[in-house]
Each structure stands twice: as structure tokens, then as C-alpha cells.
Amino acid sequence: MAEKVKVWFDPEADYLEVQFREAPGFMRATAHDAVMERVDEQGHVLGFSVLGVSRFRKGHPLEAELMTGT
């Protein structure tokens, strides 16, 4: 069974957000300065955001690690 993913893009803010599931959570920094991850209280990843999307060149993917809860 397929799961829905929600994606928002704000071209004026140059901001992209991807949400894997809806649940209360908070944003947390990652090792990549452009990427934040949204996690729940247990540390499970709910989604992520990317600031400054247009600075990444076509054909050169952005790579970032999202942490998972223990």
C-alpha cells in the first residue's frame, strides 16, 4: 500500500518542506547547514526542510543524513 507524502515549496523564500506523516514534532538541525529535520518526541523523523533550494545545481544532488529515533 502506498503512503502519501506532502511537499511544499515556497519560491519567494526558496524553501522546500517534505512531510512523511502528520504528528506533533519540532525542527532539529542536521550536519548540513541547509537541512532541518522534523522529529517527534521519540526522535522519529516526520519530515525535513531545505532552505536555499535554488543554490543546488541541477545534476548534483543534495545529500544529508536524517537521524532516526532509538
Coordinates of N, CA and C in Angstrom, one line a residue:
M1 N 0.8 -1.2 0.0 CA 0.0 0.0 0.0 C 0.9 1.3 0.0
A2 N 0.6 2.2 -0.8 CA 1.3 3.4 -1.0 C 1.0 4.4 0.2
E3 N 2.0 5.1 0.6 CA 1.8 6.1 1.6 C 2.0 7.5 1.0
K4 N 1.2 8.5 1.5 CA 1.2 9.8 1.0 C 2.3 10.6 1.6
V5 N 3.0 11.4 0.9 CA 4.0 12.4 1.3 C 3.5 13.8 0.9
K6 N 3.6 14.7 1.8 CA 3.2 16.1 1.5 C 4.5 16.9 1.2
V7 N 4.5 17.7 0.1 CA 5.6 18.5 -0.3 C 5.1 20.0 -0.5
W8 N 5.8 20.9 0.2 CA 5.5 22.3 0.0 C 6.8 23.0 -0.6
F9 N 6.6 23.9 -1.5 CA 7.7 24.7 -2.0 C 7.3 26.2 -2.0
D10 N 8.1 27.1 -1.4 CA 7.8 28.5 -1.4 C 8.9 29.1 -2.2
P11 N 8.7 29.5 -3.5 CA 9.7 30.1 -4.4 C 10.3 31.4 -3.9
E12 N 9.4 32.2 -3.2 CA 9.9 33.5 -2.7 C 10.9 33.3 -1.6
A13 N 10.6 32.3 -0.7 CA 11.5 32.1 0.4 C 12.6 31.1 0.0
D14 N 12.5 30.5 -1.2 CA 13.5 29.5 -1.6 C 13.5 28.3 -0.6
Y15 N 12.4 27.8 -0.2 CA 12.2 26.9 0.9 C 11.4 25.7 0.4
L16 N 11.8 24.5 0.7 CA 11.1 23.2 0.4 C 10.9 22.5 1.7
E17 N 9.7 21.9 1.9 CA 9.4 21.1 3.1 C 8.7 19.8 2.6
V18 N 9.2 18.7 3.2 CA 8.6 17.4 2.9 C 8.1 16.8 4.2
Q19 N 6.9 16.3 4.2 CA 6.3 15.7 5.4 C 5.9 14.3 5.1
F20 N 6.5 13.4 5.9 CA 6.2 11.9 5.7 C 4.9 11.5 6.4
R21 N 4.7 12.1 7.6 CA 3.4 11.9 8.3 C 3.1 13.1 9.2
E22 N 1.8 13.3 9.5 CA 1.4 14.4 10.3 C 1.4 13.9 11.8
A23 N 2.1 14.6 12.6 CA 2.2 14.3 14.0 C 2.9 15.5 14.7
P24 N 2.6 15.7 16.0 CA 3.3 16.8 16.7 C 4.8 16.6 16.7
G25 N 5.6 17.6 16.5 CA 7.0 17.5 16.4 C 7.7 18.8 16.4
F26 N 9.0 18.8 16.2 CA 9.8 20.0 16.2 C 10.9 19.9 15.2
M27 N 11.5 21.0 14.8 CA 12.6 21.0 13.8 C 13.9 20.9 14.6
R28 N 14.8 20.2 14.0 CA 16.1 19.9 14.6 C 17.2 20.0 13.5
A29 N 18.3 20.7 13.8 CA 19.4 20.9 12.9 C 20.0 19.5 12.5
T30 N 20.6 19.5 11.3 CA 21.3 18.3 10.8 C 22.8 18.8 10.6
A31 N 23.6 17.9 10.1 CA 25.0 18.3 9.8 C 25.1 19.2 8.6
H32 N 24.1 19.2 7.7 CA 24.1 20.1 6.5 C 23.4 21.4 6.9
D33 N 24.0 22.5 6.6 CA 23.5 23.8 7.1 C 22.2 24.2 6.4
A34 N 21.8 23.6 5.3 CA 20.6 23.9 4.6 C 19.4 23.0 5.0
V35 N 19.7 22.0 5.7 CA 18.7 21.0 6.0 C 18.3 20.9 7.5
M36 N 17.0 20.9 7.8 CA 16.5 20.7 9.1 C 15.6 19.5 9.0
E37 N 15.5 18.7 10.1 CA 14.6 17.6 10.1 C 13.5 17.8 11.1
R38 N 12.3 17.4 10.8 CA 11.2 17.5 11.8 C 11.1 16.1 12.4
V39 N 11.1 16.1 13.8 CA 11.1 14.8 14.5 C 10.0 14.9 15.6
D40 N 9.5 13.7 16.0 CA 8.6 13.7 17.1 C 9.4 13.6 18.5
E41 N 8.7 13.5 19.6 CA 9.3 13.4 20.9 C 10.3 12.3 21.1
Q42 N 10.1 11.2 20.3 CA 10.9 10.0 20.4 C 12.1 10.1 19.4
G43 N 12.1 11.1 18.6 CA 13.2 11.3 17.7 C 13.0 10.6 16.3
H44 N 11.8 10.1 16.1 CA 11.4 9.6 14.8 C 11.2 10.7 13.7
V45 N 11.8 10.5 12.6 CA 11.8 11.6 11.5 C 10.3 11.6 11.0
L46 N 9.8 12.9 11.0 CA 8.5 13.1 10.4 C 8.6 13.8 9.0
G47 N 9.7 14.4 8.8 CA 9.9 15.1 7.5 C 11.2 15.9 7.6
F48 N 11.4 16.8 6.6 CA 12.6 17.6 6.5 C 12.3 18.8 5.7
S49 N 13.2 19.8 5.9 CA 13.1 21.1 5.1 C 14.5 21.4 4.5
V50 N 14.4 22.2 3.4 CA 15.7 22.6 2.8 C 15.5 24.1 2.5
L51 N 16.4 24.9 3.0 CA 16.5 26.3 2.8 C 17.5 26.7 1.7
G52 N 17.1 27.5 0.8 CA 18.1 27.9 -0.3 C 18.1 26.8 -1.3
V53 N 17.0 26.3 -1.7 CA 16.9 25.2 -2.7 C 17.6 25.5 -4.0
S54 N 17.5 26.8 -4.5 CA 18.0 27.1 -5.8 C 19.5 27.1 -5.9
R55 N 20.2 27.1 -4.8 CA 21.7 27.1 -4.8 C 22.3 25.8 -5.2
F56 N 21.4 24.7 -5.2 CA 21.9 23.4 -5.6 C 21.8 23.2 -7.1
R57 N 22.8 22.9 -7.7 CA 22.9 22.8 -9.1 C 22.2 21.5 -9.7
K58 N 21.6 21.6 -10.8 CA 20.9 20.5 -11.5 C 22.0 19.4 -11.7
G59 N 21.6 18.2 -11.4 CA 22.5 17.1 -11.7 C 23.5 16.8 -10.5
H60 N 23.4 17.6 -9.5 CA 24.3 17.5 -8.3 C 23.4 17.4 -7.1
P61 N 23.0 16.2 -6.7 CA 22.0 16.0 -5.6 C 22.5 16.6 -4.2
L62 N 21.6 17.1 -3.5 CA 21.8 17.4 -2.1 C 21.8 16.1 -1.3
E63 N 22.9 15.9 -0.5 CA 22.9 14.7 0.4 C 23.0 15.2 1.8
A64 N 22.1 14.6 2.6 CA 22.0 14.9 4.0 C 21.6 13.7 4.8
E65 N 22.0 13.5 6.0 CA 21.6 12.3 6.8 C 20.5 12.8 7.7
L66 N 19.4 12.0 7.8 CA 18.4 12.3 8.8 C 18.5 11.2 9.9
M67 N 18.5 11.6 11.1 CA 18.7 10.7 12.2 C 17.3 10.0 12.5
T68 N 17.4 8.8 13.0 CA 16.2 8.1 13.4 C 16.2 7.9 14.9
G69 N 15.0 7.8 15.5 CA 15.0 7.6 17.0 C 15.5 6.2 17.3
T70 N 15.9 6.1 18.6 CA 16.5 4.8 19.1 C 15.4 3.9 19.6

